[in-house]
N, CA, C and O atoms as CSV, one atom per row, in Angstrom:
chain,resi,resn,atom,element,x,y,z
A,1,MET,N,N,-18.483,-20.683,4.991
A,1,MET,CA,C,-17.650,-21.106,6.111
A,1,MET,C,C,-16.273,-20.536,5.882
A,1,MET,O,O,-15.720,-20.712,4.796
A,2,THR,N,N,-15.695,-19.861,6.854
A,2,THR,CA,C,-14.319,-19.332,6.772
A,2,THR,C,C,-13.342,-20.215,7.506
A,2,THR,O,O,-13.540,-20.535,8.678
A,3,MET,N,N,-12.276,-20.613,6.814
A,3,MET,CA,C,-11.259,-21.422,7.554
A,3,MET,C,C,-10.187,-20.510,8.086
A,3,MET,O,O,-9.740,-19.608,7.376
A,4,LYS,N,N,-9.751,-20.718,9.336
A,4,LYS,CA,C,-8.666,-19.972,9.875
A,4,LYS,C,C,-7.452,-20.794,9.733
A,4,LYS,O,O,-7.358,-21.910,10.244
A,5,LEU,N,N,-6.482,-20.210,9.005
A,5,LEU,CA,C,-5.209,-20.919,8.696
A,5,LEU,C,C,-4.057,-20.306,9.520
A,5,LEU,O,O,-4.073,-19.107,9.801
A,6,ASP,N,N,-3.120,-21.073,9.884
A,6,ASP,CA,C,-1.929,-20.518,10.409
A,6,ASP,C,C,-0.767,-20.734,9.368
A,6,ASP,O,O,-0.944,-21.381,8.335
A,7,LEU,N,N,0.328,-20.202,9.677
A,7,LEU,CA,C,1.413,-20.218,8.692
A,7,LEU,C,C,1.815,-21.668,8.222
A,7,LEU,O,O,2.198,-21.877,7.071
A,8,ALA,N,N,1.715,-22.592,9.109
A,8,ALA,CA,C,2.040,-23.946,8.799
A,8,ALA,C,C,1.210,-24.470,7.653
A,8,ALA,O,O,1.682,-25.285,6.861
A,9,ASP,N,N,-0.003,-24.016,7.559
A,9,ASP,CA,C,-0.897,-24.416,6.440
A,9,ASP,C,C,-0.430,-23.853,5.193
A,9,ASP,O,O,-0.719,-24.444,4.153
A,10,LEU,N,N,0.302,-22.716,5.153
A,10,LEU,CA,C,0.768,-22.099,3.950
A,10,LEU,C,C,2.165,-22.575,3.581
A,10,LEU,O,O,2.592,-22.275,2.466
A,11,MET,N,N,2.873,-23.250,4.366
A,11,MET,CA,C,4.184,-23.782,4.074
A,11,MET,C,C,4.138,-24.866,3.035
A,11,MET,O,O,3.086,-25.465,2.810
A,12,PRO,N,N,5.305,-25.145,2.366
A,12,PRO,CA,C,5.228,-26.138,1.337
A,12,PRO,C,C,5.049,-27.546,1.939
A,12,PRO,O,O,5.554,-27.885,3.010
A,13,LEU,N,N,4.306,-28.316,1.178
A,13,LEU,CA,C,4.229,-29.750,1.595
A,13,LEU,C,C,5.432,-30.449,0.943
A,13,LEU,O,O,5.510,-30.617,-0.274
A,14,SER,N,N,6.322,-30.826,1.781
A,14,SER,CA,C,7.612,-31.358,1.353
A,14,SER,C,C,8.080,-32.415,2.204
A,14,SER,O,O,7.863,-32.412,3.415
A,15,ASP,N,N,8.749,-33.369,1.579
A,15,ASP,CA,C,9.418,-34.411,2.310
A,15,ASP,C,C,10.825,-34.000,2.671
A,15,ASP,O,O,11.533,-34.782,3.305
A,16,ALA,N,N,11.250,-32.855,2.312
A,16,ALA,CA,C,12.570,-32.433,2.628
A,16,ALA,C,C,12.746,-32.295,4.141
A,16,ALA,O,O,11.860,-31.774,4.817
A,17,PRO,N,N,13.842,-32.740,4.663
A,17,PRO,CA,C,14.009,-32.644,6.165
A,17,PRO,C,C,14.071,-31.188,6.651
A,17,PRO,O,O,14.659,-30.318,6.007
A,18,GLY,N,N,13.484,-30.974,7.736
A,18,GLY,CA,C,13.715,-29.684,8.355
A,18,GLY,C,C,12.506,-28.766,8.344
A,18,GLY,O,O,12.430,-27.898,9.213
A,19,TRP,N,N,11.578,-28.887,7.451
A,19,TRP,CA,C,10.489,-27.949,7.413
A,19,TRP,C,C,9.705,-27.852,8.758
A,19,TRP,O,O,9.131,-26.813,9.085
A,20,ASP,N,N,9.706,-28.917,9.480
A,20,ASP,CA,C,9.057,-28.946,10.770
A,20,ASP,C,C,9.715,-28.021,11.819
A,20,ASP,O,O,9.100,-27.592,12.796
A,21,ARG,N,N,11.021,-27.742,11.545
A,21,ARG,CA,C,11.820,-26.930,12.479
A,21,ARG,C,C,11.748,-25.385,12.207
A,21,ARG,O,O,12.375,-24.592,12.909
A,22,ALA,N,N,10.931,-24.980,11.122
A,22,ALA,CA,C,10.867,-23.615,10.767
A,22,ALA,C,C,10.418,-22.801,11.896
A,22,ALA,O,O,9.471,-23.160,12.596
A,23,ALA,N,N,11.104,-21.650,12.109
A,23,ALA,CA,C,10.764,-20.725,13.235
A,23,ALA,C,C,9.299,-20.169,13.101
A,23,ALA,O,O,8.676,-19.802,14.097
A,24,CYS,N,N,8.798,-20.123,11.899
A,24,CYS,CA,C,7.522,-19.589,11.641
A,24,CYS,C,C,6.366,-20.588,11.788
A,24,CYS,O,O,5.201,-20.190,11.803
A,25,ALA,N,N,6.684,-21.875,11.897
A,25,ALA,CA,C,5.686,-22.870,11.910
A,25,ALA,C,C,4.680,-22.640,13.063
A,25,ALA,O,O,5.051,-22.495,14.228
A,26,GLY,N,N,3.410,-22.617,12.679
A,26,GLY,CA,C,2.397,-22.343,13.655
A,26,GLY,C,C,2.101,-20.883,13.995
A,26,GLY,O,O,1.245,-20.583,14.827
A,27,ASP,N,N,2.815,-20.000,13.344
A,27,ASP,CA,C,2.638,-18.607,13.571
A,27,ASP,C,C,1.274,-18.156,13.067
A,27,ASP,O,O,1.023,-18.261,11.867
A,28,PRO,N,N,0.380,-17.661,13.919
A,28,PRO,CA,C,-0.986,-17.260,13.513
A,28,PRO,C,C,-1.045,-15.963,12.738
A,28,PRO,O,O,-2.087,-15.642,12.168
A,29,ASN,N,N,0.025,-15.217,12.697
A,29,ASN,CA,C,0.022,-13.940,12.050
A,29,ASN,C,C,0.503,-13.993,10.640
A,29,ASN,O,O,1.477,-13.354,10.244
A,30,HIS,N,N,-0.264,-14.827,9.856
A,30,HIS,CA,C,0.210,-15.136,8.462
A,30,HIS,C,C,0.132,-13.914,7.555
A,30,HIS,O,O,0.762,-13.931,6.497
A,31,GLU,N,N,-0.593,-12.863,7.895
A,31,GLU,CA,C,-0.625,-11.607,7.087
A,31,GLU,C,C,0.765,-10.951,7.080
A,31,GLU,O,O,1.148,-10.300,6.108
A,32,ALA,N,N,1.509,-11.130,8.172
A,32,ALA,CA,C,2.897,-10.554,8.208
A,32,ALA,C,C,3.848,-11.170,7.185
A,32,ALA,O,O,4.858,-10.553,6.846
A,33,TRP,N,N,3.570,-12.294,6.715
A,33,TRP,CA,C,4.403,-13.001,5.781
A,33,TRP,C,C,4.108,-12.699,4.352
A,33,TRP,O,O,4.806,-13.141,3.439
A,34,PHE,N,N,3.015,-11.903,4.162
A,34,PHE,CA,C,2.583,-11.517,2.800
A,34,PHE,C,C,2.235,-10.079,2.803
A,34,PHE,O,O,1.083,-9.713,2.575
A,35,PRO,N,N,3.276,-9.188,3.076
A,35,PRO,CA,C,3.003,-7.761,3.227
A,35,PRO,C,C,2.762,-7.058,1.909
A,35,PRO,O,O,3.261,-7.476,0.864
A,36,PHE,N,N,1.998,-5.993,1.970
A,36,PHE,CA,C,1.805,-5.074,0.838
A,36,PHE,C,C,3.159,-4.391,0.599
A,36,PHE,O,O,3.978,-4.345,1.517
A,37,PRO,N,N,3.425,-3.849,-0.630
A,37,PRO,CA,C,4.719,-3.202,-0.849
A,37,PRO,C,C,4.962,-1.966,0.111
A,37,PRO,O,O,6.101,-1.605,0.407
A,38,SER,N,N,3.838,-1.354,0.569
A,38,SER,CA,C,4.076,-0.190,1.393
A,38,SER,C,C,4.292,-0.575,2.893
A,38,SER,O,O,4.600,0.294,3.708
A,39,GLN,N,N,4.139,-1.805,3.229
A,39,GLN,CA,C,4.289,-2.283,4.645
A,39,GLN,C,C,5.708,-2.793,4.826
A,39,GLN,O,O,6.317,-3.315,3.892
A,40,ASP,N,N,6.240,-2.633,6.061
A,40,ASP,CA,C,7.463,-3.266,6.382
A,40,ASP,C,C,7.240,-4.652,6.677
A,40,ASP,O,O,6.101,-5.090,6.838
A,41,PHE,N,N,8.361,-5.427,6.765
A,41,PHE,CA,C,8.256,-6.823,7.069
A,41,PHE,C,C,9.244,-7.185,8.234
A,41,PHE,O,O,9.824,-8.268,8.299
A,42,ASP,N,N,9.372,-6.201,9.119
A,42,ASP,CA,C,10.285,-6.428,10.268
A,42,ASP,C,C,9.917,-7.633,11.164
A,42,ASP,O,O,10.783,-8.365,11.643
A,43,TYR,N,N,8.666,-7.795,11.358
A,43,TYR,CA,C,8.204,-8.907,12.152
A,43,TYR,C,C,8.703,-10.308,11.592
A,43,TYR,O,O,9.298,-11.134,12.283
A,44,ALA,N,N,8.378,-10.471,10.227
A,44,ALA,CA,C,8.826,-11.761,9.634
A,44,ALA,C,C,10.275,-11.834,9.531
A,44,ALA,O,O,10.824,-12.921,9.708
A,45,ARG,N,N,10.966,-10.770,9.259
A,45,ARG,CA,C,12.390,-10.798,9.109
A,45,ARG,C,C,13.045,-11.191,10.505
A,45,ARG,O,O,14.014,-11.949,10.527
A,46,THR,N,N,12.514,-10.677,11.641
A,46,THR,CA,C,12.959,-11.003,12.946
A,46,THR,C,C,12.771,-12.498,13.246
A,46,THR,O,O,13.670,-13.140,13.788
A,47,VAL,N,N,11.638,-13.032,12.903
A,47,VAL,CA,C,11.342,-14.472,13.119
A,47,VAL,C,C,12.286,-15.275,12.339
A,47,VAL,O,O,12.802,-16.268,12.852
A,48,CYS,N,N,12.563,-14.906,11.086
A,48,CYS,CA,C,13.424,-15.658,10.171
A,48,CYS,C,C,14.908,-15.609,10.612
A,48,CYS,O,O,15.667,-16.538,10.336
A,49,ALA,N,N,15.300,-14.556,11.277
A,49,ALA,CA,C,16.659,-14.340,11.652
A,49,ALA,C,C,17.298,-15.491,12.446
A,49,ALA,O,O,18.483,-15.793,12.298
A,50,GLY,N,N,16.490,-16.105,13.272
A,50,GLY,CA,C,17.075,-17.211,14.064
A,50,GLY,C,C,16.587,-18.561,13.606
A,50,GLY,O,O,16.715,-19.533,14.350
A,51,CYS,N,N,16.022,-18.668,12.396
A,51,CYS,CA,C,15.486,-19.907,11.907
A,51,CYS,C,C,16.595,-20.804,11.395
A,51,CYS,O,O,17.458,-20.361,10.637
A,52,PRO,N,N,16.575,-22.106,11.821
A,52,PRO,CA,C,17.608,-23.038,11.394
A,52,PRO,C,C,17.497,-23.435,9.910
A,52,PRO,O,O,18.439,-24.012,9.366
A,53,ILE,N,N,16.363,-23.136,9.243
A,53,ILE,CA,C,16.233,-23.507,7.876
A,53,ILE,C,C,16.103,-22.316,6.913
A,53,ILE,O,O,15.615,-22.470,5.793
A,54,LYS,N,N,16.530,-21.165,7.343
A,54,LYS,CA,C,16.324,-19.915,6.671
A,54,LYS,C,C,16.857,-20.027,5.183
A,54,LYS,O,O,16.145,-19.647,4.253
A,55,ALA,N,N,18.045,-20.523,4.983
A,55,ALA,CA,C,18.606,-20.601,3.676
A,55,ALA,C,C,17.865,-21.625,2.760
A,55,ALA,O,O,17.710,-21.412,1.557
A,56,GLN,N,N,17.432,-22.711,3.371
A,56,GLN,CA,C,16.574,-23.672,2.645
A,56,GLN,C,C,15.296,-23.078,2.187
A,56,GLN,O,O,14.809,-23.315,1.081
A,57,CYS,N,N,14.763,-22.285,3.089
A,57,CYS,CA,C,13.430,-21.644,2.830
A,57,CYS,C,C,13.532,-20.647,1.659
A,57,CYS,O,O,12.732,-20.712,0.725
A,58,TRP,N,N,14.518,-19.720,1.705
A,58,TRP,CA,C,14.513,-18.730,0.645
A,58,TRP,C,C,14.972,-19.410,-0.685
A,58,TRP,O,O,14.543,-18.994,-1.761
A,59,ALA,N,N,15.814,-20.421,-0.612
A,59,ALA,CA,C,16.215,-21.075,-1.850
A,59,ALA,C,C,14.948,-21.820,-2.509
A,59,ALA,O,O,14.766,-21.823,-3.727
A,60,TRP,N,N,14.159,-22.399,-1.663
A,60,TRP,CA,C,12.902,-23.002,-2.155
A,60,TRP,C,C,12.010,-22.013,-2.790
A,60,TRP,O,O,11.441,-22.275,-3.849
A,61,ALA,N,N,11.860,-20.818,-2.145
A,61,ALA,CA,C,10.949,-19.782,-2.666
A,61,ALA,C,C,11.503,-19.279,-4.020
A,61,ALA,O,O,10.707,-19.079,-4.938
A,62,ALA,N,N,12.723,-19.082,-4.177
A,62,ALA,CA,C,13.320,-18.650,-5.465
A,62,ALA,C,C,13.093,-19.683,-6.512
A,62,ALA,O,O,12.690,-19.355,-7.628
A,63,LYS,N,N,13.342,-20.945,-6.183
A,63,LYS,CA,C,13.309,-22.071,-7.152
A,63,LYS,C,C,11.856,-22.287,-7.668
A,63,LYS,O,O,11.619,-22.615,-8.830
A,64,THR,N,N,10.905,-22.079,-6.723
A,64,THR,CA,C,9.506,-22.430,-7.104
A,64,THR,C,C,8.625,-21.231,-7.388
A,64,THR,O,O,7.418,-21.388,-7.571
A,65,GLY,N,N,9.183,-20.064,-7.428
A,65,GLY,CA,C,8.457,-18.863,-7.834
A,65,GLY,C,C,7.465,-18.325,-6.827
A,65,GLY,O,O,6.396,-17.847,-7.207
A,66,GLN,N,N,7.797,-18.393,-5.547
A,66,GLN,CA,C,6.930,-17.932,-4.486
A,66,GLN,C,C,6.889,-16.433,-4.363
A,66,GLN,O,O,7.767,-15.710,-4.835
A,67,SER,N,N,5.833,-15.995,-3.711
A,67,SER,CA,C,5.722,-14.523,-3.321
A,67,SER,C,C,5.518,-14.536,-1.708
A,67,SER,O,O,5.047,-15.490,-1.089
A,68,GLY,N,N,5.926,-13.391,-1.172
A,68,GLY,CA,C,5.865,-13.304,0.315
A,68,GLY,C,C,7.224,-13.292,0.946
A,68,GLY,O,O,8.236,-13.170,0.255
A,69,VAL,N,N,7.260,-13.414,2.204
A,69,VAL,CA,C,8.554,-13.469,2.967
A,69,VAL,C,C,8.952,-14.866,3.228
A,69,VAL,O,O,8.219,-15.611,3.879
A,70,TRP,N,N,10.134,-15.267,2.725
A,70,TRP,CA,C,10.636,-16.561,2.830
A,70,TRP,C,C,12.091,-16.457,3.263
A,70,TRP,O,O,12.853,-15.800,2.554
A,71,GLY,N,N,12.534,-17.038,4.347
A,71,GLY,CA,C,13.879,-17.002,4.827
A,71,GLY,C,C,14.409,-15.595,5.093
A,71,GLY,O,O,15.618,-15.379,5.015
A,72,GLY,N,N,13.519,-14.609,5.411
A,72,GLY,CA,C,13.935,-13.355,5.765
A,72,GLY,C,C,14.060,-12.374,4.576
A,72,GLY,O,O,14.507,-11.238,4.734
A,73,ARG,N,N,13.664,-12.834,3.421
A,73,ARG,CA,C,13.717,-12.027,2.183
A,73,ARG,C,C,12.261,-11.919,1.653
A,73,ARG,O,O,11.438,-12.800,1.900
A,74,GLU,N,N,11.985,-10.900,0.973
A,74,GLU,CA,C,10.628,-10.772,0.356
A,74,GLU,C,C,10.755,-11.074,-1.118
A,74,GLU,O,O,11.608,-10.532,-1.821
A,75,PHE,N,N,9.900,-11.935,-1.555
A,75,PHE,CA,C,9.923,-12.378,-2.962
A,75,PHE,C,C,8.646,-11.968,-3.664
A,75,PHE,O,O,7.581,-11.839,-3.060
A,76,ASP,N,N,8.791,-11.775,-4.923
A,76,ASP,CA,C,7.626,-11.579,-5.841
A,76,ASP,C,C,7.821,-12.534,-6.991
A,76,ASP,O,O,8.708,-12.317,-7.817
A,77,ARG,N,N,7.069,-13.528,-7.073
A,77,ARG,CA,C,7.102,-14.616,-8.017
A,77,ARG,C,C,8.518,-15.186,-8.242
A,77,ARG,O,O,8.942,-15.423,-9.373
A,78,GLY,N,N,9.230,-15.396,-7.118
A,78,GLY,CA,C,10.525,-16.041,-7.118
A,78,GLY,C,C,11.679,-15.097,-7.182
A,78,GLY,O,O,12.830,-15.532,-7.153
A,79,HIS,N,N,11.423,-13.845,-7.266
A,79,HIS,CA,C,12.548,-12.823,-7.301
A,79,HIS,C,C,12.533,-12.040,-5.992
A,79,HIS,O,O,11.485,-11.657,-5.472
A,80,VAL,N,N,13.751,-11.820,-5.484
A,80,VAL,CA,C,13.958,-11.057,-4.274
A,80,VAL,C,C,13.618,-9.620,-4.614
A,80,VAL,O,O,14.190,-9.066,-5.553
A,81,ILE,N,N,12.659,-8.965,-3.844
A,81,ILE,CA,C,12.437,-7.609,-4.028
A,81,ILE,C,C,12.823,-6.773,-2.874
A,81,ILE,O,O,12.986,-5.562,-3.020
A,82,ARG,N,N,12.991,-7.418,-1.620
A,82,ARG,CA,C,13.555,-6.696,-0.481
A,82,ARG,C,C,14.208,-7.726,0.380
A,82,ARG,O,O,13.816,-8.889,0.473
A,83,GLU,N,N,15.311,-7.175,1.050
A,83,GLU,CA,C,16.059,-8.023,2.008
A,83,GLU,C,C,16.110,-7.370,3.311
A,83,GLU,O,O,16.689,-7.913,4.252
């Protein structure tokens, strides 16, 4: 059985205020948030640009060692590799 996830399923389970306001919440294009190094991440960066919790998002990714696009930056195990 294959489960279809959207980006909200991949977001952190947090009691921190604001995660429900993320611009990417419910985005069905979750592959765009975890690009291969040879792929651009313009789509994710554009969505993040207007997000009200962008700074909270990338700070959380850095603190918790995440990979993928968080707050408009691409991370590899908590380190920014592309902005």
